Amino acid sequence: ESAFACLAFGAMWQLEKGQGWLSGLLFSLAAAARANGLVNAGFFLYSRGKRFALQLQGGSASPRELPSLWKRVLGLAASAALTCAGISLPFALFQYYAYVRFCEPGTGLAQTIPEPLLQLARDKGYRVAGMAGPKPPWCSQRFPVAYSYIQDVYWNVGFLRYFELKQIPNFLLALPVTLLGSWAAWTYVSTNPRHCLTLGLERSESGERGKARDGFCGPAVFVYVVHSTALLAFGFFCMHVQVLTRFLGSSSPILYWFPAHLLQEHEPLLRSTDDPTPGKPRAGKSRGSCGKGTSDNPVVRLLLNWRSITPLSKSILGFFLGYWLLGLILHCNFFPWT
């Protein structure tokens, strides 16, 4: 997840800067780290489609300009196809590797595996690469993909399969990030209903910049909210829900942007004493309401003045710090945590 987050967030940053090919390369490397990196191709497609849509709204094309318009369309389609192929290449190569190992006879890999592991595979019903016997069912598919077959047969991943009474503790573990992701989507949609209905492809009638146009509720965040909400819905209904926090935390910046937005909007300690504008950070060092010195870092400032901050701020900071601390203690000692 750490490698994937570094590559995926770096690719998003480069795409925002207009570095399309570098962004595509980083997205491709991210897809080599996690399979859900394939979804990141949507960022590139949306970026190119939005740019083209806004260009079309700039003015109607005359008959003389139609050939040039078609060239731009073909160029856009070719660029999008090449980028999507590049992002999908690592995943395709790994599936090919699995096909050669498990579907082609004579690999001989089973001879190099220690007998205790082979016995474990027999007891669990696992299939060993290179072992004689019938081919796995996925080998006969038109597009042989081992990944989906393994998730279905061995991991029991599927729509509503995890909705069992015994999984209630795991749903509780994923509850904070589920609430944050849902709240983020609702906040953005309720603030920008027209922008969401037009998929962000409509040219803004006003060039004014303000609270509704910048920050978390700005137009540029739309595609990230869609991406985060889609991953949240898929993870909640189709995956092992206890992995939802690290799944979203390594895939979408919304999990960090929205809590920061809530702190800036609703925490008085982060507002300037000279300017009552909500969300404006306090400039420089100052004194907290409890008389303690504060730092230029807003998180440190809140922690130093824990007793005076709002319950919402305590909940946000408590969740992130608690998840980090408990994760270090439990996961590293092989206790149930994810």
mmCIF file of C-alpha atoms in Angstrom:
data_model
loop_
_atom_site.group_PDB
_atom_site.id
_atom_site.type_symbol
_atom_site.label_atom_id
_atom_site.label_comp_id
_atom_site.label_asym_id
_atom_site.label_seq_id
_atom_site.Cartn_x
_atom_site.Cartn_y
_atom_site.Cartn_z
ATOM 1 C CA GLU A 1 0.000 0.000 0.000
ATOM 2 C CA SER A 2 2.838 2.439 0.720
ATOM 3 C CA ALA A 3 4.438 1.945 -2.682
ATOM 4 C CA PHE A 4 1.064 2.132 -4.397
ATOM 5 C CA ALA A 5 0.096 5.342 -2.576
ATOM 6 C CA CYS A 6 3.413 6.996 -3.432
ATOM 7 C CA LEU A 7 3.119 6.125 -7.122
ATOM 8 C CA ALA A 8 -0.624 6.800 -7.474
ATOM 9 C CA PHE A 9 -0.593 10.142 -5.638
ATOM 10 C CA GLY A 10 2.529 11.181 -7.545
ATOM 11 C CA ALA A 11 0.778 10.340 -10.819
ATOM 12 C CA MET A 12 -2.274 12.397 -9.819
ATOM 13 C CA TRP A 13 -0.033 15.329 -8.955
ATOM 14 C CA GLN A 14 1.802 15.137 -12.292
ATOM 15 C CA LEU A 15 -1.502 14.927 -14.148
ATOM 16 C CA GLU A 16 -2.711 18.083 -12.392
ATOM 17 C CA LYS A 17 0.507 19.773 -13.563
ATOM 18 C CA GLY A 18 -0.176 18.716 -17.149
ATOM 19 C CA GLN A 19 2.592 16.092 -17.320
ATOM 20 C CA GLY A 20 0.505 13.489 -19.128
ATOM 21 C CA TRP A 21 3.162 10.966 -20.121
ATOM 22 C CA LEU A 22 4.952 11.068 -16.768
ATOM 23 C CA SER A 23 1.593 10.652 -15.073
ATOM 24 C CA GLY A 24 0.824 7.641 -17.259
ATOM 25 C CA LEU A 25 4.171 6.055 -16.384
ATOM 26 C CA LEU A 26 3.558 6.471 -12.648
ATOM 27 C CA PHE A 27 0.013 5.126 -12.974
ATOM 28 C CA SER A 28 1.441 2.092 -14.793
ATOM 29 C CA LEU A 29 3.944 1.450 -12.005
ATOM 30 C CA ALA A 30 1.145 1.855 -9.458
ATOM 31 C CA ALA A 31 -0.896 -0.797 -11.271
ATOM 32 C CA ALA A 32 2.085 -3.128 -10.862
ATOM 33 C CA ALA A 33 1.808 -2.678 -7.082
ATOM 34 C CA ARG A 34 -1.955 -3.142 -6.700
ATOM 35 C CA ALA A 35 -4.571 -4.432 -9.132
ATOM 36 C CA ASN A 36 -7.022 -1.618 -8.337
ATOM 37 C CA GLY A 37 -4.491 0.698 -9.987
ATOM 38 C CA LEU A 38 -6.254 -0.164 -13.242
ATOM 39 C CA VAL A 39 -9.088 2.142 -12.154
ATOM 40 C CA ASN A 40 -6.663 5.075 -12.194
ATOM 41 C CA ALA A 41 -6.852 5.100 -15.974
ATOM 42 C CA GLY A 42 -10.122 6.955 -15.410
ATOM 43 C CA PHE A 43 -8.201 10.017 -14.192
ATOM 44 C CA PHE A 44 -6.349 10.267 -17.478
ATOM 45 C CA LEU A 45 -9.470 9.645 -19.574
ATOM 46 C CA TYR A 46 -11.448 12.224 -17.612
ATOM 47 C CA SER A 47 -8.653 14.800 -17.881
ATOM 48 C CA ARG A 48 -8.428 14.459 -21.640
ATOM 49 C CA GLY A 49 -12.204 14.318 -22.102
ATOM 50 C CA LYS A 50 -12.773 17.397 -19.942
ATOM 51 C CA ARG A 51 -10.156 19.404 -21.793
ATOM 52 C CA PHE A 52 -11.723 18.503 -25.127
ATOM 53 C CA ALA A 53 -15.260 19.253 -23.898
ATOM 54 C CA LEU A 54 -14.237 22.682 -22.638
ATOM 55 C CA GLN A 55 -12.534 23.446 -25.952
ATOM 56 C CA LEU A 56 -15.736 22.594 -27.824
ATOM 57 C CA GLN A 57 -17.714 24.941 -25.573
ATOM 58 C CA GLY A 58 -15.343 27.772 -26.381
ATOM 59 C CA GLY A 59 -17.053 28.286 -29.714
ATOM 60 C CA SER A 60 -18.804 26.494 -32.547
ATOM 61 C CA ALA A 61 -16.592 24.980 -35.208
ATOM 62 C CA SER A 62 -16.959 26.207 -38.781
ATOM 63 C CA PRO A 63 -16.992 23.746 -41.728
ATOM 64 C CA ARG A 64 -13.358 24.605 -42.434
ATOM 65 C CA GLU A 65 -12.403 23.660 -38.910
ATOM 66 C CA LEU A 66 -14.085 20.231 -38.973
ATOM 67 C CA PRO A 67 -11.013 18.358 -40.339
ATOM 68 C CA SER A 68 -8.914 19.884 -37.578
ATOM 69 C CA LEU A 69 -11.573 18.908 -35.050
ATOM 70 C CA TRP A 70 -11.541 15.305 -36.225
ATOM 71 C CA LYS A 71 -7.751 15.239 -35.989
ATOM 72 C CA ARG A 72 -7.988 16.375 -32.399
ATOM 73 C CA VAL A 73 -10.581 13.682 -31.665
ATOM 74 C CA LEU A 74 -8.422 10.968 -33.236
ATOM 75 C CA GLY A 75 -5.339 12.263 -31.448
ATOM 76 C CA LEU A 76 -7.221 12.255 -28.148
ATOM 77 C CA ALA A 77 -8.497 8.706 -28.736
ATOM 78 C CA ALA A 78 -5.028 7.430 -29.696
ATOM 79 C CA SER A 79 -3.414 9.076 -26.689
ATOM 80 C CA ALA A 80 -6.064 7.679 -24.341
ATOM 81 C CA ALA A 81 -5.752 4.183 -25.826
ATOM 82 C CA LEU A 82 -1.956 4.151 -25.508
ATOM 83 C CA THR A 83 -2.055 5.412 -21.943
ATOM 84 C CA CYS A 84 -4.707 2.901 -20.858
ATOM 85 C CA ALA A 85 -2.706 0.109 -22.508
ATOM 86 C CA GLY A 86 0.400 1.221 -20.634
ATOM 87 C CA ILE A 87 -1.440 1.335 -17.308
ATOM 88 C CA SER A 88 -2.894 -2.145 -17.918
ATOM 89 C CA LEU A 89 0.394 -3.686 -19.087
ATOM 90 C CA PRO A 90 1.775 -4.750 -15.651
ATOM 91 C CA PHE A 91 -1.491 -6.462 -14.745
ATOM 92 C CA ALA A 92 -1.624 -8.218 -18.121
ATOM 93 C CA LEU A 93 1.978 -9.400 -17.798
ATOM 94 C CA PHE A 94 1.315 -10.879 -14.367
ATOM 95 C CA GLN A 95 -1.749 -12.729 -15.668
ATOM 96 C CA TYR A 96 0.363 -14.091 -18.500
ATOM 97 C CA TYR A 97 2.963 -15.236 -15.971
ATOM 98 C CA ALA A 98 0.240 -17.015 -13.960
ATOM 99 C CA TYR A 99 -1.097 -18.640 -17.136
ATOM 100 C CA VAL A 100 2.333 -20.002 -18.043
ATOM 101 C CA ARG A 101 2.892 -21.321 -14.518
ATOM 102 C CA PHE A 102 -0.480 -22.949 -13.943
ATOM 103 C CA CYS A 103 -1.894 -23.676 -17.388
ATOM 104 C CA GLU A 104 1.144 -24.757 -19.411
ATOM 105 C CA PRO A 105 2.457 -28.297 -18.707
ATOM 106 C CA GLY A 106 6.043 -29.090 -17.882
ATOM 107 C CA THR A 107 7.052 -26.102 -15.761
ATOM 108 C CA GLY A 108 8.476 -28.420 -13.112
ATOM 109 C CA LEU A 109 8.017 -25.886 -10.320
ATOM 110 C CA ALA A 110 6.382 -28.438 -7.998
ATOM 111 C CA GLN A 111 9.680 -30.373 -7.796
ATOM 112 C CA THR A 112 11.407 -27.410 -6.136
ATOM 113 C CA ILE A 113 8.765 -26.885 -3.423
ATOM 114 C CA PRO A 114 9.506 -28.485 -0.003
ATOM 115 C CA GLU A 115 7.342 -31.436 0.904
ATOM 116 C CA PRO A 116 5.709 -29.767 3.972
ATOM 117 C CA LEU A 117 4.405 -26.989 1.740
ATOM 118 C CA LEU A 118 3.161 -29.499 -0.807
ATOM 119 C CA GLN A 119 1.353 -31.362 1.954
ATOM 120 C CA LEU A 120 -0.206 -28.110 3.160
ATOM 121 C CA ALA A 121 -1.426 -27.464 -0.388
ATOM 122 C CA ARG A 122 -3.000 -30.938 -0.511
ATOM 123 C CA ASP A 123 -4.699 -30.453 2.854
ATOM 124 C CA LYS A 124 -6.076 -27.019 1.903
ATOM 125 C CA GLY A 125 -7.009 -27.969 -1.625
ATOM 126 C CA TYR A 126 -4.589 -25.470 -3.145
ATOM 127 C CA ARG A 127 -3.223 -25.868 -6.630
ATOM 128 C CA VAL A 128 0.550 -25.918 -7.070
ATOM 129 C CA ALA A 129 2.185 -24.534 -10.178
ATOM 130 C CA GLY A 130 3.761 -27.241 -12.294
ATOM 131 C CA MET A 131 1.884 -30.078 -10.606
ATOM 132 C CA ALA A 132 0.330 -32.713 -12.865
ATOM 133 C CA GLY A 133 -3.435 -32.773 -13.077
ATOM 134 C CA PRO A 134 -6.341 -30.988 -14.719
ATOM 135 C CA LYS A 135 -5.944 -27.358 -15.523
ATOM 136 C CA PRO A 136 -7.686 -24.754 -13.356
ATOM 137 C CA PRO A 137 -11.085 -23.642 -14.720
ATOM 138 C CA TRP A 138 -9.863 -20.104 -15.408
ATOM 139 C CA CYS A 139 -7.310 -21.441 -17.913
ATOM 140 C CA SER A 140 -10.162 -22.225 -20.311
ATOM 141 C CA GLN A 141 -11.702 -18.755 -20.181
ATOM 142 C CA ARG A 142 -11.565 -16.535 -23.236
ATOM 143 C CA PHE A 143 -9.542 -14.038 -21.209
ATOM 144 C CA PRO A 144 -7.798 -16.169 -18.553
ATOM 145 C CA VAL A 145 -7.513 -14.014 -15.434
ATOM 146 C CA ALA A 146 -6.262 -15.794 -12.339
ATOM 147 C CA TYR A 147 -6.894 -12.810 -10.071
ATOM 148 C CA SER A 148 -10.685 -12.844 -10.189
ATOM 149 C CA TYR A 149 -10.797 -16.647 -9.929
ATOM 150 C CA ILE A 150 -8.616 -16.676 -6.794
ATOM 151 C CA GLN A 151 -10.724 -13.967 -5.165
ATOM 152 C CA ASP A 152 -13.927 -15.825 -5.958
ATOM 153 C CA VAL A 153 -12.901 -19.387 -5.013
ATOM 154 C CA TYR A 154 -10.303 -18.939 -2.275
ATOM 155 C CA TRP A 155 -11.119 -15.539 -0.743
ATOM 156 C CA ASN A 156 -14.907 -15.644 -1.094
ATOM 157 C CA VAL A 157 -14.937 -12.133 -2.526
ATOM 158 C CA GLY A 158 -18.221 -11.167 -4.144
ATOM 159 C CA PHE A 159 -21.302 -8.961 -3.895
ATOM 160 C CA LEU A 160 -22.796 -9.097 -0.340
ATOM 161 C CA ARG A 161 -20.884 -12.304 0.492
ATOM 162 C CA TYR A 162 -19.389 -10.673 3.569
ATOM 163 C CA PHE A 163 -22.732 -9.613 4.998
ATOM 164 C CA GLU A 164 -22.848 -12.107 7.869
ATOM 165 C CA LEU A 165 -23.517 -11.635 11.572
ATOM 166 C CA LYS A 166 -20.060 -12.901 12.492
ATOM 167 C CA GLN A 167 -18.508 -10.102 10.408
ATOM 168 C CA ILE A 168 -20.075 -7.296 12.466
ATOM 169 C CA PRO A 169 -16.742 -6.541 14.251
ATOM 170 C CA ASN A 170 -15.061 -6.092 10.869
ATOM 171 C CA PHE A 171 -17.805 -3.725 9.722
ATOM 172 C CA LEU A 172 -17.326 -1.728 12.924
ATOM 173 C CA LEU A 173 -13.615 -1.528 12.167
ATOM 174 C CA ALA A 174 -14.413 -0.055 8.756
ATOM 175 C CA LEU A 175 -17.174 2.234 10.075
ATOM 176 C CA PRO A 176 -15.065 5.418 10.550
ATOM 177 C CA VAL A 177 -13.665 5.433 7.028
ATOM 178 C CA THR A 178 -17.091 4.511 5.647
ATOM 179 C CA LEU A 179 -18.653 7.511 7.387
ATOM 180 C CA LEU A 180 -15.841 9.826 6.271
ATOM 181 C CA GLY A 181 -16.084 8.710 2.643
ATOM 182 C CA SER A 182 -19.893 8.981 2.569
ATOM 183 C CA TRP A 183 -19.840 12.358 4.307
ATOM 184 C CA ALA A 184 -17.248 13.643 1.850
ATOM 185 C CA ALA A 185 -19.365 12.601 -1.133
ATOM 186 C CA TRP A 186 -22.528 14.145 0.331
ATOM 187 C CA THR A 187 -20.742 17.404 1.190
ATOM 188 C CA TYR A 188 -19.346 17.784 -2.306
ATOM 189 C CA VAL A 189 -22.560 16.856 -4.138
ATOM 190 C CA SER A 190 -24.752 19.097 -1.973
ATOM 191 C CA THR A 191 -22.345 22.014 -2.483
ATOM 192 C CA ASN A 192 -21.979 21.542 -6.262
ATOM 193 C CA PRO A 193 -25.164 19.845 -7.534
ATOM 194 C CA ARG A 194 -25.053 21.341 -11.040
ATOM 195 C CA HIS A 195 -21.341 20.646 -11.400
ATOM 196 C CA CYS A 196 -21.949 16.994 -10.478
ATOM 197 C CA LEU A 197 -24.961 16.619 -12.786
ATOM 198 C CA THR A 198 -22.908 17.892 -15.730
ATOM 199 C CA LEU A 199 -19.965 15.655 -14.692
ATOM 200 C CA GLY A 200 -17.806 18.753 -14.439
ATOM 201 C CA LEU A 201 -17.772 19.107 -18.234
ATOM 202 C CA GLU A 202 -19.670 22.404 -18.352
ATOM 203 C CA ARG A 203 -17.677 25.606 -18.603
ATOM 204 C CA SER A 204 -18.178 27.796 -15.548
ATOM 205 C CA GLU A 205 -20.199 30.945 -16.197
ATOM 206 C CA SER A 206 -18.392 32.850 -13.478
ATOM 207 C CA GLY A 207 -14.668 33.352 -13.169
ATOM 208 C CA GLU A 208 -14.909 34.328 -9.537
ATOM 209 C CA ARG A 209 -12.834 32.389 -7.075
ATOM 210 C CA GLY A 210 -14.039 31.867 -3.575
ATOM 211 C CA LYS A 211 -14.910 29.337 -0.975
ATOM 212 C CA ALA A 212 -17.145 27.321 -3.288
ATOM 213 C CA ARG A 213 -14.540 27.273 -6.074
ATOM 214 C CA ASP A 214 -11.396 26.492 -4.085
ATOM 215 C CA GLY A 215 -10.397 23.937 -1.518
ATOM 216 C CA PHE A 216 -12.219 20.676 -1.048
ATOM 217 C CA CYS A 217 -15.435 21.881 -2.701
ATOM 218 C CA GLY A 218 -13.660 23.211 -5.778
ATOM 219 C CA PRO A 219 -14.406 21.862 -9.279
ATOM 220 C CA ALA A 220 -11.064 20.084 -9.620
ATOM 221 C CA VAL A 221 -11.961 17.723 -6.758
ATOM 222 C CA PHE A 222 -14.947 16.215 -8.610
ATOM 223 C CA VAL A 223 -13.090 13.338 -10.251
ATOM 224 C CA TYR A 224 -11.390 12.438 -6.967
ATOM 225 C CA VAL A 225 -14.732 12.327 -5.146
ATOM 226 C CA VAL A 226 -16.168 10.043 -7.840
ATOM 227 C CA HIS A 227 -13.115 7.790 -7.625
ATOM 228 C CA SER A 228 -13.241 7.635 -3.819
ATOM 229 C CA THR A 229 -16.987 6.978 -3.705
ATOM 230 C CA ALA A 230 -16.758 4.198 -6.303
ATOM 231 C CA LEU A 231 -13.958 2.480 -4.366
ATOM 232 C CA LEU A 232 -15.890 2.897 -1.114
ATOM 233 C CA ALA A 233 -19.041 1.322 -2.550
ATOM 234 C CA PHE A 234 -17.106 -1.547 -4.128
ATOM 235 C CA GLY A 235 -15.085 -2.198 -0.980
ATOM 236 C CA PHE A 236 -18.107 -2.068 1.331
ATOM 237 C CA PHE A 237 -20.361 -4.367 -0.696
ATOM 238 C CA CYS A 238 -17.922 -6.680 -2.475
ATOM 239 C CA MET A 239 -14.665 -6.951 -0.503
ATOM 240 C CA HIS A 240 -13.537 -8.094 2.927
ATOM 241 C CA VAL A 241 -14.650 -4.908 4.591
ATOM 242 C CA GLN A 242 -11.893 -4.816 7.223
ATOM 243 C CA VAL A 243 -9.362 -3.849 4.531
ATOM 244 C CA LEU A 244 -11.396 -0.784 3.585
ATOM 245 C CA THR A 245 -9.276 1.694 5.557
ATOM 246 C CA ARG A 246 -5.965 0.789 3.946
ATOM 247 C CA PHE A 247 -7.690 0.219 0.616
ATOM 248 C CA LEU A 248 -8.994 3.791 0.512
ATOM 249 C CA GLY A 249 -6.060 5.300 2.398
ATOM 250 C CA SER A 250 -3.610 4.127 -0.254
ATOM 251 C CA SER A 251 -5.836 4.894 -3.235
ATOM 252 C CA SER A 252 -7.608 8.215 -2.714
ATOM 253 C CA PRO A 253 -6.461 11.566 -1.285
ATOM 254 C CA ILE A 254 -10.075 12.283 -0.289
ATOM 255 C CA LEU A 255 -9.520 10.395 2.970
ATOM 256 C CA TYR A 256 -7.001 13.109 3.921
ATOM 257 C CA TRP A 257 -8.452 16.157 2.188
ATOM 258 C CA PHE A 258 -11.914 15.909 3.702
ATOM 259 C CA PRO A 259 -10.862 15.615 7.373
ATOM 260 C CA ALA A 260 -8.511 18.557 6.804
ATOM 261 C CA HIS A 261 -11.465 20.456 5.299
ATOM 262 C CA LEU A 262 -13.595 19.661 8.355
ATOM 263 C CA LEU A 263 -10.889 20.856 10.732
ATOM 264 C CA GLN A 264 -10.411 24.137 8.867
ATOM 265 C CA GLU A 265 -14.139 24.778 8.627
ATOM 266 C CA HIS A 266 -15.245 23.829 12.144
ATOM 267 C CA GLU A 267 -12.269 24.223 14.483
ATOM 268 C CA PRO A 268 -12.086 27.770 15.955
ATOM 269 C CA LEU A 269 -8.493 27.253 17.067
ATOM 270 C CA LEU A 270 -7.404 27.141 13.418
ATOM 271 C CA ARG A 271 -9.073 30.442 12.562
ATOM 272 C CA SER A 272 -7.235 33.727 12.674
ATOM 273 C CA THR A 273 -8.088 35.999 15.579
ATOM 274 C CA ASP A 274 -7.872 38.979 13.248
ATOM 275 C CA ASP A 275 -9.955 37.527 10.407
ATOM 276 C CA PRO A 276 -13.131 35.603 11.269
ATOM 277 C CA THR A 277 -13.201 33.902 7.863
ATOM 278 C CA PRO A 278 -13.847 30.177 8.435
ATOM 279 C CA GLY A 279 -11.046 27.901 7.369
ATOM 280 C CA LYS A 280 -8.322 30.564 7.347
ATOM 281 C CA PRO A 281 -5.308 29.224 9.250
ATOM 282 C CA ARG A 282 -3.838 31.215 12.074
ATOM 283 C CA ALA A 283 -0.632 32.868 10.880
ATOM 284 C CA GLY A 284 2.569 32.407 12.869
ATOM 285 C CA LYS A 285 2.946 31.231 16.444
ATOM 286 C CA SER A 286 0.329 32.168 18.993
ATOM 287 C CA ARG A 287 -1.037 31.276 22.384
ATOM 288 C CA GLY A 288 -3.787 28.691 22.744
ATOM 289 C CA SER A 289 -6.896 29.233 24.812
ATOM 290 C CA CYS A 290 -5.369 27.132 27.605
ATOM 291 C CA GLY A 291 -2.268 29.294 27.729
ATOM 292 C CA LYS A 292 -0.006 26.748 26.037
ATOM 293 C CA GLY A 293 2.396 27.726 23.297
ATOM 294 C CA THR A 294 1.346 26.534 19.858
ATOM 295 C CA SER A 295 3.178 25.489 16.743
ATOM 296 C CA ASP A 296 3.019 26.559 13.114
ATOM 297 C CA ASN A 297 1.886 23.008 12.398
ATOM 298 C CA PRO A 298 -1.934 22.980 12.779
ATOM 299 C CA VAL A 299 -2.064 19.336 13.901
ATOM 300 C CA VAL A 300 0.515 19.936 16.619
ATOM 301 C CA ARG A 301 -1.408 23.058 17.640
ATOM 302 C CA LEU A 302 -4.573 21.028 18.093
ATOM 303 C CA LEU A 303 -2.819 18.296 20.048
ATOM 304 C CA LEU A 304 -1.224 20.832 22.407
ATOM 305 C CA ASN A 305 -4.677 22.287 23.086
ATOM 306 C CA TRP A 306 -6.565 18.986 23.202
ATOM 307 C CA ARG A 307 -8.960 20.003 25.967
ATOM 308 C CA SER A 308 -10.135 23.143 24.209
ATOM 309 C CA ILE A 309 -10.767 21.783 20.702
ATOM 310 C CA THR A 310 -14.201 20.731 19.470
ATOM 311 C CA PRO A 311 -15.545 17.151 19.750
ATOM 312 C CA LEU A 312 -15.374 16.857 15.940
ATOM 313 C CA SER A 313 -11.659 17.682 15.968
ATOM 314 C CA LYS A 314 -11.086 15.191 18.769
ATOM 315 C CA SER A 315 -12.926 12.496 16.799
ATOM 316 C CA ILE A 316 -10.896 13.106 13.629
ATOM 317 C CA LEU A 317 -7.517 13.255 15.344
ATOM 318 C CA GLY A 318 -8.434 10.364 17.635
ATOM 319 C CA PHE A 319 -9.334 8.156 14.691
ATOM 320 C CA PHE A 320 -6.137 8.784 12.738
ATOM 321 C CA LEU A 321 -3.801 8.602 15.738
ATOM 322 C CA GLY A 322 -5.651 5.629 17.243
ATOM 323 C CA TYR A 323 -5.625 3.663 13.999
ATOM 324 C CA TRP A 324 -1.926 4.361 13.548
ATOM 325 C CA LEU A 325 -0.977 3.380 17.115
ATOM 326 C CA LEU A 326 -3.177 0.281 17.329
ATOM 327 C CA GLY A 327 -2.005 -0.796 13.893
ATOM 328 C CA LEU A 328 1.629 -0.603 14.967
ATOM 329 C CA ILE A 329 0.987 -2.644 18.101
ATOM 330 C CA LEU A 330 -1.390 -5.284 16.740
ATOM 331 C CA HIS A 331 -0.367 -5.830 13.126
ATOM 332 C CA CYS A 332 3.356 -6.107 13.861
ATOM 333 C CA ASN A 333 2.604 -8.748 16.503
ATOM 334 C CA PHE A 334 0.355 -10.793 14.188
ATOM 335 C CA PHE A 335 -2.864 -9.865 15.957
ATOM 336 C CA PRO A 336 -6.087 -9.339 13.937
ATOM 337 C CA TRP A 337 -5.702 -5.916 12.339
ATOM 338 C CA THR A 338 -5.677 -4.613 8.826
#
